mmCIF file of C-alpha atoms and ligand atoms in Angstrom:
data_model
loop_
_atom_site.group_PDB
_atom_site.id
_atom_site.type_symbol
_atom_site.label_atom_id
_atom_site.label_comp_id
_atom_site.label_asym_id
_atom_site.label_seq_id
_atom_site.Cartn_x
_atom_site.Cartn_y
_atom_site.Cartn_z
ATOM 1 C CA MET A 1 -0.158 -0.117 0.059
ATOM 2 C CA ASP A 2 1.209 3.412 -0.576
ATOM 3 C CA ASP A 3 2.016 5.718 2.170
ATOM 4 C CA PRO A 4 -0.806 7.790 3.154
ATOM 5 C CA ASP A 5 -0.599 11.416 2.753
ATOM 6 C CA TYR A 6 -0.237 12.482 6.524
ATOM 7 C CA ARG A 7 -0.493 16.040 5.451
ATOM 8 C CA LYS A 8 -3.954 15.874 4.945
ATOM 9 C CA LEU A 9 -4.679 15.290 8.830
ATOM 10 C CA VAL A 10 -2.917 18.999 9.474
ATOM 11 C CA LYS A 11 -5.571 21.497 10.526
ATOM 12 C CA GLU A 12 -6.769 23.179 7.418
ATOM 13 C CA THR A 13 -6.176 26.666 8.568
ATOM 14 C CA LEU A 14 -2.688 26.169 9.395
ATOM 15 C CA PHE A 15 -1.952 26.360 5.517
ATOM 16 C CA GLU A 16 -2.833 29.918 5.653
ATOM 17 C CA VAL A 17 -0.778 30.850 8.522
ATOM 18 C CA LYS A 18 2.610 33.108 7.487
ATOM 19 C CA ASP A 19 5.775 31.988 9.077
ATOM 20 C CA TYR A 20 6.696 34.260 11.906
ATOM 21 C CA THR A 21 9.845 36.026 10.529
ATOM 22 C CA PRO A 22 12.242 36.879 13.602
ATOM 23 C CA GLY A 23 15.005 39.293 12.955
ATOM 24 C CA LYS A 24 18.283 38.087 11.426
ATOM 25 C CA SER A 25 20.955 37.079 13.972
ATOM 26 C CA VAL A 26 24.327 38.857 14.179
ATOM 27 C CA GLU A 27 26.421 35.746 13.474
ATOM 28 C CA TYR A 28 24.293 34.910 10.325
ATOM 29 C CA VAL A 29 25.015 38.256 8.904
ATOM 30 C CA LYS A 30 28.691 38.302 9.950
ATOM 31 C CA ARG A 31 29.257 35.098 8.123
ATOM 32 C CA LYS A 32 27.107 36.202 5.091
ATOM 33 C CA TYR A 33 29.108 39.218 4.510
ATOM 34 C CA GLY A 34 32.264 38.285 5.781
ATOM 35 C CA LEU A 35 32.006 41.411 8.331
ATOM 36 C CA ASP A 36 33.476 41.943 11.729
ATOM 37 C CA ARG A 37 31.075 44.567 12.997
ATOM 38 C CA VAL A 38 27.305 43.900 12.821
ATOM 39 C CA ILE A 39 24.640 45.545 14.912
ATOM 40 C CA LYS A 40 21.175 44.416 14.966
ATOM 41 C CA LEU A 41 18.346 46.819 15.996
ATOM 42 C CA ALA A 42 15.821 44.743 14.422
ATOM 43 C CA SER A 43 13.917 43.216 17.300
ATOM 44 C CA ASN A 44 13.139 45.857 19.801
ATOM 45 C CA GLU A 45 15.753 43.968 22.277
ATOM 46 C CA ASN A 46 17.483 46.108 24.778
ATOM 47 C CA SER A 47 21.013 46.719 23.640
ATOM 48 C CA PHE A 48 22.098 47.741 27.194
ATOM 49 C CA GLY A 49 21.714 44.198 28.416
ATOM 50 C CA ALA A 50 19.876 42.968 31.978
ATOM 51 C CA SER A 51 20.961 44.268 35.197
ATOM 52 C CA ARG A 52 24.201 42.609 36.196
ATOM 53 C CA LYS A 53 22.251 41.520 39.269
ATOM 54 C CA ALA A 54 20.207 39.479 37.045
ATOM 55 C CA ILE A 55 22.725 37.709 35.478
ATOM 56 C CA GLU A 56 24.675 36.869 38.395
ATOM 57 C CA GLU A 57 21.423 35.426 39.755
ATOM 58 C CA PHE A 58 20.986 33.246 36.547
ATOM 59 C CA LYS A 59 24.545 32.060 36.749
ATOM 60 C CA LYS A 60 23.923 30.423 40.268
ATOM 61 C CA PHE A 61 21.181 27.913 39.594
ATOM 62 C CA GLU A 62 22.436 24.417 39.527
ATOM 63 C CA ASP A 63 19.218 22.292 40.239
ATOM 64 C CA LEU A 64 18.334 21.486 36.449
ATOM 65 C CA HIS A 65 16.920 18.305 37.144
ATOM 66 C CA ILE A 66 13.985 20.149 39.244
ATOM 67 C CA TYR A 67 10.758 21.332 37.827
ATOM 68 C CA PRO A 68 10.106 24.890 38.374
ATOM 69 C CA PRO A 69 7.190 26.362 40.569
ATOM 70 C CA SER A 70 4.019 26.615 38.220
ATOM 71 C CA GLN A 71 2.989 30.188 39.060
ATOM 72 C CA PRO A 72 5.737 31.287 41.104
ATOM 73 C CA GLU A 73 4.579 33.573 44.303
ATOM 74 C CA THR A 74 7.666 35.549 44.650
ATOM 75 C CA LEU A 75 7.486 36.671 41.200
ATOM 76 C CA ILE A 76 3.837 37.385 41.368
ATOM 77 C CA HIS A 77 4.706 39.354 44.584
ATOM 78 C CA LYS A 78 7.301 41.452 43.049
ATOM 79 C CA ILE A 79 5.322 42.411 40.164
ATOM 80 C CA SER A 80 2.253 43.411 42.262
ATOM 81 C CA GLU A 81 4.533 45.625 44.152
ATOM 82 C CA TYR A 82 5.950 47.000 40.812
ATOM 83 C CA LEU A 83 2.633 47.874 39.347
ATOM 84 C CA GLY A 84 0.686 48.426 42.705
ATOM 85 C CA VAL A 85 -2.053 45.922 41.888
ATOM 86 C CA GLU A 86 -3.160 42.929 43.810
ATOM 87 C CA GLU A 87 -1.498 39.533 43.281
ATOM 88 C CA ASP A 88 -4.721 37.801 42.664
ATOM 89 C CA ARG A 89 -5.088 39.675 39.468
ATOM 90 C CA ILE A 90 -1.733 38.919 38.165
ATOM 91 C CA VAL A 91 -0.789 35.636 35.936
ATOM 92 C CA LEU A 92 2.579 35.036 34.497
ATOM 93 C CA GLY A 93 3.428 33.234 31.013
ATOM 94 C CA ALA A 94 6.299 32.540 28.567
ATOM 95 C CA GLY A 95 6.547 36.012 27.319
ATOM 96 C CA ILE A 96 3.448 38.334 26.304
ATOM 97 C CA ASP A 97 3.362 35.755 23.486
ATOM 98 C CA GLY A 98 2.665 32.957 25.761
ATOM 99 C CA VAL A 99 0.134 34.970 27.658
ATOM 100 C CA LEU A 100 -1.775 35.815 24.744
ATOM 101 C CA GLU A 101 -1.865 32.119 23.454
ATOM 102 C CA ASN A 102 -3.454 31.184 26.700
ATOM 103 C CA ILE A 103 -6.052 34.110 26.416
ATOM 104 C CA PHE A 104 -6.796 32.574 22.677
ATOM 105 C CA LYS A 105 -7.063 29.254 24.172
ATOM 106 C CA ILE A 106 -9.673 30.443 26.449
ATOM 107 C CA PHE A 107 -11.851 32.618 24.262
ATOM 108 C CA ILE A 108 -11.336 31.656 20.440
ATOM 109 C CA GLU A 109 -12.686 28.862 18.492
ATOM 110 C CA ARG A 110 -13.818 28.596 14.897
ATOM 111 C CA GLY A 111 -15.233 31.661 13.646
ATOM 112 C CA ASP A 112 -14.794 33.750 16.499
ATOM 113 C CA ARG A 113 -14.255 37.393 15.627
ATOM 114 C CA VAL A 114 -10.810 38.931 16.636
ATOM 115 C CA LEU A 115 -10.777 42.786 16.093
ATOM 116 C CA LEU A 116 -7.115 43.887 14.877
ATOM 117 C CA SER A 117 -5.683 47.078 13.787
ATOM 118 C CA PRO A 118 -3.269 46.464 11.029
ATOM 119 C CA PRO A 119 -0.310 47.449 11.044
ATOM 120 C CA THR A 120 0.153 45.721 14.219
ATOM 121 C CA PHE A 121 2.453 42.903 16.043
ATOM 122 C CA PRO A 122 2.414 40.172 13.317
ATOM 123 C CA TYR A 123 1.871 37.613 15.940
ATOM 124 C CA TYR A 124 -1.600 38.466 16.491
ATOM 125 C CA HIS A 125 -2.593 37.439 12.989
ATOM 126 C CA ILE A 126 -0.800 34.064 13.253
ATOM 127 C CA LEU A 127 -2.943 33.175 16.324
ATOM 128 C CA VAL A 128 -6.216 34.116 14.828
ATOM 129 C CA ARG A 129 -5.387 31.655 12.109
ATOM 130 C CA ILE A 130 -3.971 28.713 14.569
ATOM 131 C CA PHE A 131 -7.555 29.238 16.306
ATOM 132 C CA SER A 132 -9.595 29.531 13.232
ATOM 133 C CA GLY A 133 -10.787 32.899 14.156
ATOM 134 C CA LYS A 134 -12.068 35.484 11.865
ATOM 135 C CA GLU A 135 -9.943 38.578 11.788
ATOM 136 C CA VAL A 136 -12.182 41.854 12.047
ATOM 137 C CA GLU A 137 -10.265 44.878 11.062
ATOM 138 C CA CYS A 138 -10.269 48.289 13.116
ATOM 139 C CA GLY A 139 -9.044 51.079 11.131
ATOM 140 C CA ARG A 140 -6.084 53.974 11.645
ATOM 141 C CA ASP A 141 -5.908 57.777 11.270
ATOM 142 C CA GLU A 142 -3.053 59.356 9.666
ATOM 143 C CA ASN A 143 -1.142 58.838 12.901
ATOM 144 C CA PHE A 144 -1.773 55.297 13.241
ATOM 145 C CA ARG A 145 -4.089 55.577 16.004
ATOM 146 C CA MET A 146 -7.123 53.251 16.145
ATOM 147 C CA THR A 147 -10.211 54.659 14.787
ATOM 148 C CA TYR A 148 -12.966 52.234 16.007
ATOM 149 C CA SER A 149 -16.455 52.533 14.730
ATOM 150 C CA GLY A 150 -18.415 49.775 16.433
ATOM 151 C CA GLU A 151 -17.063 46.670 14.826
ATOM 152 C CA LYS A 152 -18.155 43.419 16.720
ATOM 153 C CA PHE A 153 -15.760 41.205 18.171
ATOM 154 C CA LYS A 154 -15.315 38.314 21.000
ATOM 155 C CA LEU A 155 -11.821 39.461 21.424
ATOM 156 C CA ALA A 156 -10.179 42.835 20.675
ATOM 157 C CA ILE A 157 -6.223 43.139 20.668
ATOM 158 C CA VAL A 158 -5.167 46.984 21.272
ATOM 159 C CA CYS A 159 -1.080 47.469 21.132
ATOM 160 C CA SER A 160 -0.120 50.627 22.903
ATOM 161 C CA PRO A 161 2.640 51.625 22.180
ATOM 162 C CA ASN A 162 1.829 50.071 18.897
ATOM 163 C CA ASN A 163 4.633 47.916 17.246
ATOM 164 C CA PRO A 164 5.742 48.895 14.472
ATOM 165 C CA THR A 165 4.331 52.454 14.659
ATOM 166 C CA GLY A 166 5.335 53.479 17.859
ATOM 167 C CA ASN A 167 2.030 55.508 19.017
ATOM 168 C CA VAL A 168 -0.144 55.026 22.097
ATOM 169 C CA GLU A 169 -3.794 54.648 21.676
ATOM 170 C CA ARG A 170 -6.235 57.225 22.794
ATOM 171 C CA LYS A 171 -8.191 56.538 26.038
ATOM 172 C CA GLU A 172 -11.604 57.406 24.651
ATOM 173 C CA VAL A 173 -11.390 55.088 21.751
ATOM 174 C CA VAL A 174 -10.089 52.165 24.269
ATOM 175 C CA GLU A 175 -12.947 53.039 26.441
ATOM 176 C CA ASP A 176 -15.249 52.833 23.362
ATOM 177 C CA ILE A 177 -13.822 49.369 22.643
ATOM 178 C CA ILE A 178 -13.865 48.184 26.201
ATOM 179 C CA ASP A 179 -17.674 49.285 26.534
ATOM 180 C CA SER A 180 -18.742 47.304 23.306
ATOM 181 C CA GLY A 181 -19.033 43.892 24.873
ATOM 182 C CA GLY A 182 -16.197 41.629 23.994
ATOM 183 C CA ILE A 183 -12.961 40.996 25.873
ATOM 184 C CA VAL A 184 -10.045 43.357 25.372
ATOM 185 C CA PHE A 185 -6.612 42.410 25.572
ATOM 186 C CA ILE A 186 -4.149 45.500 25.799
ATOM 187 C CA ASP A 187 -0.652 44.888 25.076
ATOM 188 C CA GLU A 188 1.854 47.135 26.857
ATOM 189 C CA ALA A 189 4.821 45.400 25.758
ATOM 190 C CA TYR A 190 6.575 48.662 25.500
ATOM 191 C CA ALA A 191 4.905 50.533 28.306
ATOM 192 C CA GLU A 192 8.280 51.645 30.417
ATOM 193 C CA PHE A 193 9.150 53.837 27.592
ATOM 194 C CA SER A 194 5.605 55.554 27.010
ATOM 195 C CA ASP A 195 4.701 58.884 28.806
ATOM 196 C CA GLU A 196 1.160 57.063 29.178
ATOM 197 C CA ASN A 197 -0.228 53.830 29.706
ATOM 198 C CA LEU A 198 -3.726 52.127 29.960
ATOM 199 C CA LEU A 199 -3.258 50.119 33.224
ATOM 200 C CA GLU A 200 -6.202 51.640 34.752
ATOM 201 C CA PHE A 201 -8.349 49.813 32.436
ATOM 202 C CA ALA A 202 -7.333 46.244 34.066
ATOM 203 C CA GLU A 203 -10.089 47.400 36.440
ATOM 204 C CA GLU A 204 -12.388 46.215 34.077
ATOM 205 C CA GLU A 205 -14.134 42.875 34.099
ATOM 206 C CA ASN A 206 -13.421 42.232 30.424
ATOM 207 C CA VAL A 207 -9.758 43.707 29.978
ATOM 208 C CA ILE A 208 -6.478 42.003 30.311
ATOM 209 C CA VAL A 209 -3.271 44.240 30.404
ATOM 210 C CA ALA A 210 0.065 42.556 29.353
ATOM 211 C CA ARG A 211 3.393 43.360 30.129
ATOM 212 C CA THR A 212 6.818 41.737 29.743
ATOM 213 C CA LEU A 213 10.408 41.933 30.971
ATOM 214 C CA SER A 214 11.598 41.201 27.287
ATOM 215 C CA LYS A 215 12.179 44.905 26.540
ATOM 216 C CA ALA A 216 12.804 47.706 29.025
ATOM 217 C CA PHE A 217 14.053 44.915 31.598
ATOM 218 C CA GLY A 218 16.276 43.272 29.028
ATOM 219 C CA LEU A 219 15.405 39.923 29.637
ATOM 220 C CA ALA A 220 13.853 38.811 25.983
ATOM 221 C CA ASN A 221 15.950 35.363 26.227
ATOM 222 C CA MET A 222 14.421 34.555 29.742
ATOM 223 C CA ARG A 223 10.770 34.665 28.341
ATOM 224 C CA VAL A 224 8.667 36.123 30.981
ATOM 225 C CA GLY A 225 5.433 38.107 30.561
ATOM 226 C CA TYR A 226 2.638 38.776 32.783
ATOM 227 C CA ALA A 227 -0.924 39.970 32.650
ATOM 228 C CA VAL A 228 -3.298 42.009 35.151
ATOM 229 C CA LEU A 229 -6.409 40.514 34.615
ATOM 230 C CA PRO A 230 -10.130 39.627 36.565
ATOM 231 C CA GLU A 231 -9.945 37.034 39.011
ATOM 232 C CA TRP A 232 -12.589 35.298 36.890
ATOM 233 C CA ILE A 233 -10.055 35.129 33.726
ATOM 234 C CA LYS A 234 -7.139 34.184 36.302
ATOM 235 C CA LYS A 235 -9.025 31.168 36.922
ATOM 236 C CA LEU A 236 -9.590 30.118 33.476
ATOM 237 C CA TYR A 237 -5.864 31.103 32.443
ATOM 238 C CA LEU A 238 -4.522 28.884 35.072
ATOM 239 C CA LYS A 239 -6.640 25.942 33.671
ATOM 240 C CA VAL A 240 -5.099 26.354 30.305
ATOM 241 C CA SER A 241 -1.587 27.261 30.780
ATOM 242 C CA THR A 242 1.351 24.699 30.444
ATOM 243 C CA PRO A 243 2.008 23.421 33.836
ATOM 244 C CA PHE A 244 5.556 25.075 33.968
ATOM 245 C CA PRO A 245 5.660 28.203 31.685
ATOM 246 C CA LEU A 246 8.773 29.575 33.498
ATOM 247 C CA SER A 247 11.956 28.015 34.108
ATOM 248 C CA THR A 248 13.523 29.005 37.471
ATOM 249 C CA PRO A 249 16.590 30.769 36.184
ATOM 250 C CA ALA A 250 14.089 32.616 34.446
ATOM 251 C CA ILE A 251 11.879 33.286 37.575
ATOM 252 C CA ASN A 252 15.229 34.199 39.437
ATOM 253 C CA SER A 253 16.462 36.675 36.816
ATOM 254 C CA ALA A 254 12.833 38.106 36.866
ATOM 255 C CA CYS A 255 12.798 38.852 40.624
ATOM 256 C CA ALA A 256 16.348 40.216 40.193
ATOM 257 C CA VAL A 257 15.454 42.980 37.537
ATOM 258 C CA LEU A 258 12.517 43.847 39.454
ATOM 259 C CA GLU A 259 14.915 44.537 42.470
ATOM 260 C CA ASP A 260 17.105 46.889 40.637
ATOM 261 C CA LEU A 261 14.623 49.530 39.261
ATOM 262 C CA ASP A 262 17.303 52.181 39.399
ATOM 263 C CA TYR A 263 18.964 50.278 36.332
ATOM 264 C CA LEU A 264 15.730 50.172 34.873
ATOM 265 C CA ARG A 265 15.093 53.906 35.006
ATOM 266 C CA TRP A 266 18.452 54.354 33.642
ATOM 267 C CA VAL A 267 18.204 52.362 30.824
ATOM 268 C CA VAL A 268 14.739 53.753 30.045
ATOM 269 C CA GLU A 269 16.242 57.575 29.910
ATOM 270 C CA GLU A 270 19.249 56.952 28.013
ATOM 271 C CA ILE A 271 16.733 54.930 25.268
ATOM 272 C CA LYS A 272 14.485 57.942 25.106
ATOM 273 C CA ARG A 273 16.889 60.496 24.717
ATOM 274 C CA GLU A 274 18.562 58.439 22.006
ATOM 275 C CA ARG A 275 15.168 58.123 20.762
ATOM 276 C CA GLU A 276 14.692 61.741 20.210
ATOM 277 C CA ARG A 277 18.137 62.396 18.810
ATOM 278 C CA VAL A 278 17.637 59.734 16.106
ATOM 279 C CA PHE A 279 14.334 61.119 15.430
ATOM 280 C CA ARG A 280 15.666 64.467 14.809
ATOM 281 C CA GLU A 281 18.647 63.267 12.500
ATOM 282 C CA LEU A 282 16.203 60.932 10.459
ATOM 283 C CA SER A 283 13.287 63.808 10.250
ATOM 284 C CA LYS A 284 15.838 65.590 8.203
ATOM 285 C CA HIS A 285 15.763 63.170 5.262
ATOM 286 C CA VAL A 286 12.651 61.125 5.676
ATOM 287 C CA LYS A 287 9.248 60.612 6.980
ATOM 288 C CA VAL A 288 9.525 59.315 10.789
ATOM 289 C CA TYR A 289 6.917 59.043 13.265
ATOM 290 C CA PRO A 290 7.054 60.197 16.862
ATOM 291 C CA SER A 291 7.400 57.210 19.252
ATOM 292 C CA GLN A 292 6.666 56.307 22.768
ATOM 293 C CA ALA A 293 8.595 52.977 22.129
ATOM 294 C CA ASN A 294 12.084 51.773 21.998
ATOM 295 C CA PHE A 295 11.938 51.930 18.204
ATOM 296 C CA LEU A 296 11.098 54.563 15.282
ATOM 297 C CA PHE A 297 8.994 53.770 12.408
ATOM 298 C CA ALA A 298 9.612 55.586 8.905
ATOM 299 C CA ARG A 299 7.844 55.484 5.699
ATOM 300 C CA LEU A 300 10.194 56.198 2.927
ATOM 301 C CA ASP A 301 9.867 56.685 -0.841
ATOM 302 C CA VAL A 302 12.252 54.078 -1.523
ATOM 303 C CA SER A 303 12.064 50.376 -1.557
ATOM 304 C CA SER A 304 12.379 49.108 2.152
ATOM 305 C CA ARG A 305 13.232 45.491 0.809
ATOM 306 C CA TYR A 306 16.173 46.772 -1.111
ATOM 307 C CA LEU A 307 17.202 49.216 1.479
ATOM 308 C CA CYS A 308 17.249 46.824 4.226
ATOM 309 C CA GLU A 309 19.296 44.128 2.359
ATOM 310 C CA LEU A 310 21.732 46.612 1.703
ATOM 311 C CA LEU A 311 22.096 48.051 5.246
ATOM 312 C CA MET A 312 22.375 44.398 6.062
ATOM 313 C CA SER A 313 25.461 44.099 3.809
ATOM 314 C CA LYS A 314 27.066 46.924 5.568
ATOM 315 C CA GLY A 315 26.453 45.450 8.832
ATOM 316 C CA VAL A 316 23.238 47.173 10.149
ATOM 317 C CA ILE A 317 20.001 44.872 10.468
ATOM 318 C CA ILE A 318 16.811 46.921 10.842
ATOM 319 C CA ARG A 319 13.413 45.531 10.359
ATOM 320 C CA ASP A 320 11.776 45.849 6.744
ATOM 321 C CA CYS A 321 8.114 46.057 7.439
ATOM 322 C CA SER A 322 6.967 45.530 3.882
ATOM 323 C CA GLY A 323 5.812 42.149 4.767
ATOM 324 C CA PHE A 324 3.594 43.643 7.952
ATOM 325 C CA LYS A 325 -0.263 43.730 7.040
ATOM 326 C CA GLY A 326 -1.017 47.162 6.677
ATOM 327 C CA CYS A 327 2.218 48.243 5.607
ATOM 328 C CA ARG A 328 3.858 49.003 2.407
ATOM 329 C CA ASP A 329 7.333 48.403 0.400
ATOM 330 C CA GLY A 330 9.014 51.795 2.012
ATOM 331 C CA ASP A 331 8.443 51.090 5.645
ATOM 332 C CA ILE A 332 10.975 50.604 8.382
ATOM 333 C CA ARG A 333 11.057 50.079 11.836
ATOM 334 C CA VAL A 334 14.418 50.458 13.665
ATOM 335 C CA THR A 335 15.014 49.706 17.457
ATOM 336 C CA ILE A 336 16.895 52.405 19.486
ATOM 337 C CA GLY A 337 20.160 50.774 21.007
ATOM 338 C CA ARG A 338 23.202 52.208 22.716
ATOM 339 C CA SER A 339 24.553 55.796 21.164
ATOM 340 C CA ASP A 340 27.385 54.241 19.290
ATOM 341 C CA GLU A 341 25.001 51.769 17.590
ATOM 342 C CA ASN A 342 22.696 54.483 16.877
ATOM 343 C CA SER A 343 25.213 56.939 15.373
ATOM 344 C CA TYR A 344 26.627 53.846 12.888
ATOM 345 C CA PHE A 345 22.945 52.999 11.828
ATOM 346 C CA ILE A 346 22.527 56.780 11.139
ATOM 347 C CA GLU A 347 25.553 56.763 9.223
ATOM 348 C CA LYS A 348 25.192 53.647 7.205
ATOM 349 C CA PHE A 349 21.311 54.789 6.732
ATOM 350 C CA LEU A 350 22.292 57.942 5.121
ATOM 351 C CA GLU A 351 24.965 56.320 2.885
ATOM 352 C CA VAL A 352 22.472 53.557 1.565
ATOM 353 C CA MET A 353 19.977 56.353 0.976
ATOM 354 C CA ASP A 354 22.244 58.140 -0.813
ATOM 355 C CA GLU A 355 23.295 55.170 -3.167
ATOM 356 C CA MET A 356 19.859 54.420 -3.778
ATOM 357 C CA GLY A 357 19.114 58.161 -4.704
ATOM 358 C CA GLY A 358 16.185 58.958 -2.655
ATOM 359 C CA GLY A 359 14.997 60.164 0.580
ATOM 360 C CA VAL A 360 16.024 63.716 0.668
ATOM 361 C CA ASP A 361 13.569 66.726 0.456
ATOM 362 C CA LEU A 362 10.477 65.392 1.973
HETATM 363 N N1 LIG B 1 3.927 42.325 21.849
HETATM 364 C C1 LIG B 1 4.513 43.150 20.972
HETATM 365 C C2 LIG B 1 3.638 44.198 20.750
HETATM 366 C C3 LIG B 1 5.887 42.997 21.034
HETATM 367 O O1 LIG B 1 6.318 44.057 20.110
HETATM 368 C C4 LIG B 1 6.371 41.820 21.169
HETATM 369 C C5 LIG B 1 7.940 41.569 20.863
HETATM 370 N N2 LIG B 1 8.089 41.401 19.676
HETATM 371 C C6 LIG B 1 5.855 41.048 21.963
HETATM 372 C C7 LIG B 1 4.449 41.124 22.276
HETATM 373 C C8 LIG B 1 6.472 39.582 22.618
HETATM 374 O O2 LIG B 1 6.823 39.805 23.822
HETATM 375 P P1 LIG B 1 7.516 38.547 24.519
HETATM 376 O O3 LIG B 1 8.840 38.797 24.214
HETATM 377 O O4 LIG B 1 6.955 39.053 26.054
HETATM 378 O O5 LIG B 1 6.707 37.558 24.452
#
């Protein structure tokens, strides 16, 4: 008998899922172009690294054979102090990615309507497909702020500051979305870099506010995310979560970064200052948008695919957004790194724009 075609057994919706494209690694680019110096400003990581105290804590761990606690109280306690919210309303996950996946597990089945506002974080689109949901689109204005006009949904995702555009959402609009009867997931991955946040809405019975230690706290590799949510959703969350979402080294380093808030404040101030400098420099040449996050979004009148490839060949990795739903060829996102990295980026970016013959006189 011929081998059966096992691929037929795969969930149909998965064939429509686009691969998540992570930023290219520094090692890959060094090898590909034979370069000594390569900087990566493509994944909104924290170039300053985590607090030394967290690195020390991470190194101390030896009990690799023991399962970690499921929802560690020590870490939940530290997060509750950091945010000023009750421990009963906090859950942990493997990054915001892991938290959001659990929220989908709780609420989304075939045909359920999920409100998204492109351009936004690509993983949302992937989750909607994996869970066989139906994407419903919410518009944005010329500054990329959401313009909700009553679309019906079961789950809405509000990303503020939004990735890749960097803007925060207006409270009145978020309120309208919350009042419309569905569950609202507010992704505040970049909250620490922003002058405004939406945490107050976590008091509502239908709102989940998610944050992460991957960005301002510099723990992207540790995969620590959390959410503030109503107790009734917490109960369901604990049912659907994998039993041990966080490793003990991750839990320990997370506790350590939350004990070193002076370092956090210093890093955030550095990044915000650099963000304004890079914004001013780029604004002289291209259309760049104000940002409340650790990255800038720019809309060029030359091909971003080509530009990013050229930049990479010169040792600078940034994000070509042309593949993001709601973006176009010409859209780029650059992470704000350390001062030397940002200067190197500006130098190479202007060189490439010059070679491509565009970008001036906007
Ligand atoms: N949400 C947004 C808006 C992001 O940009 C990212 C990271 N790229 C994430 C969530 C994922 O964060 P985490 O590392 O906590 O899973």
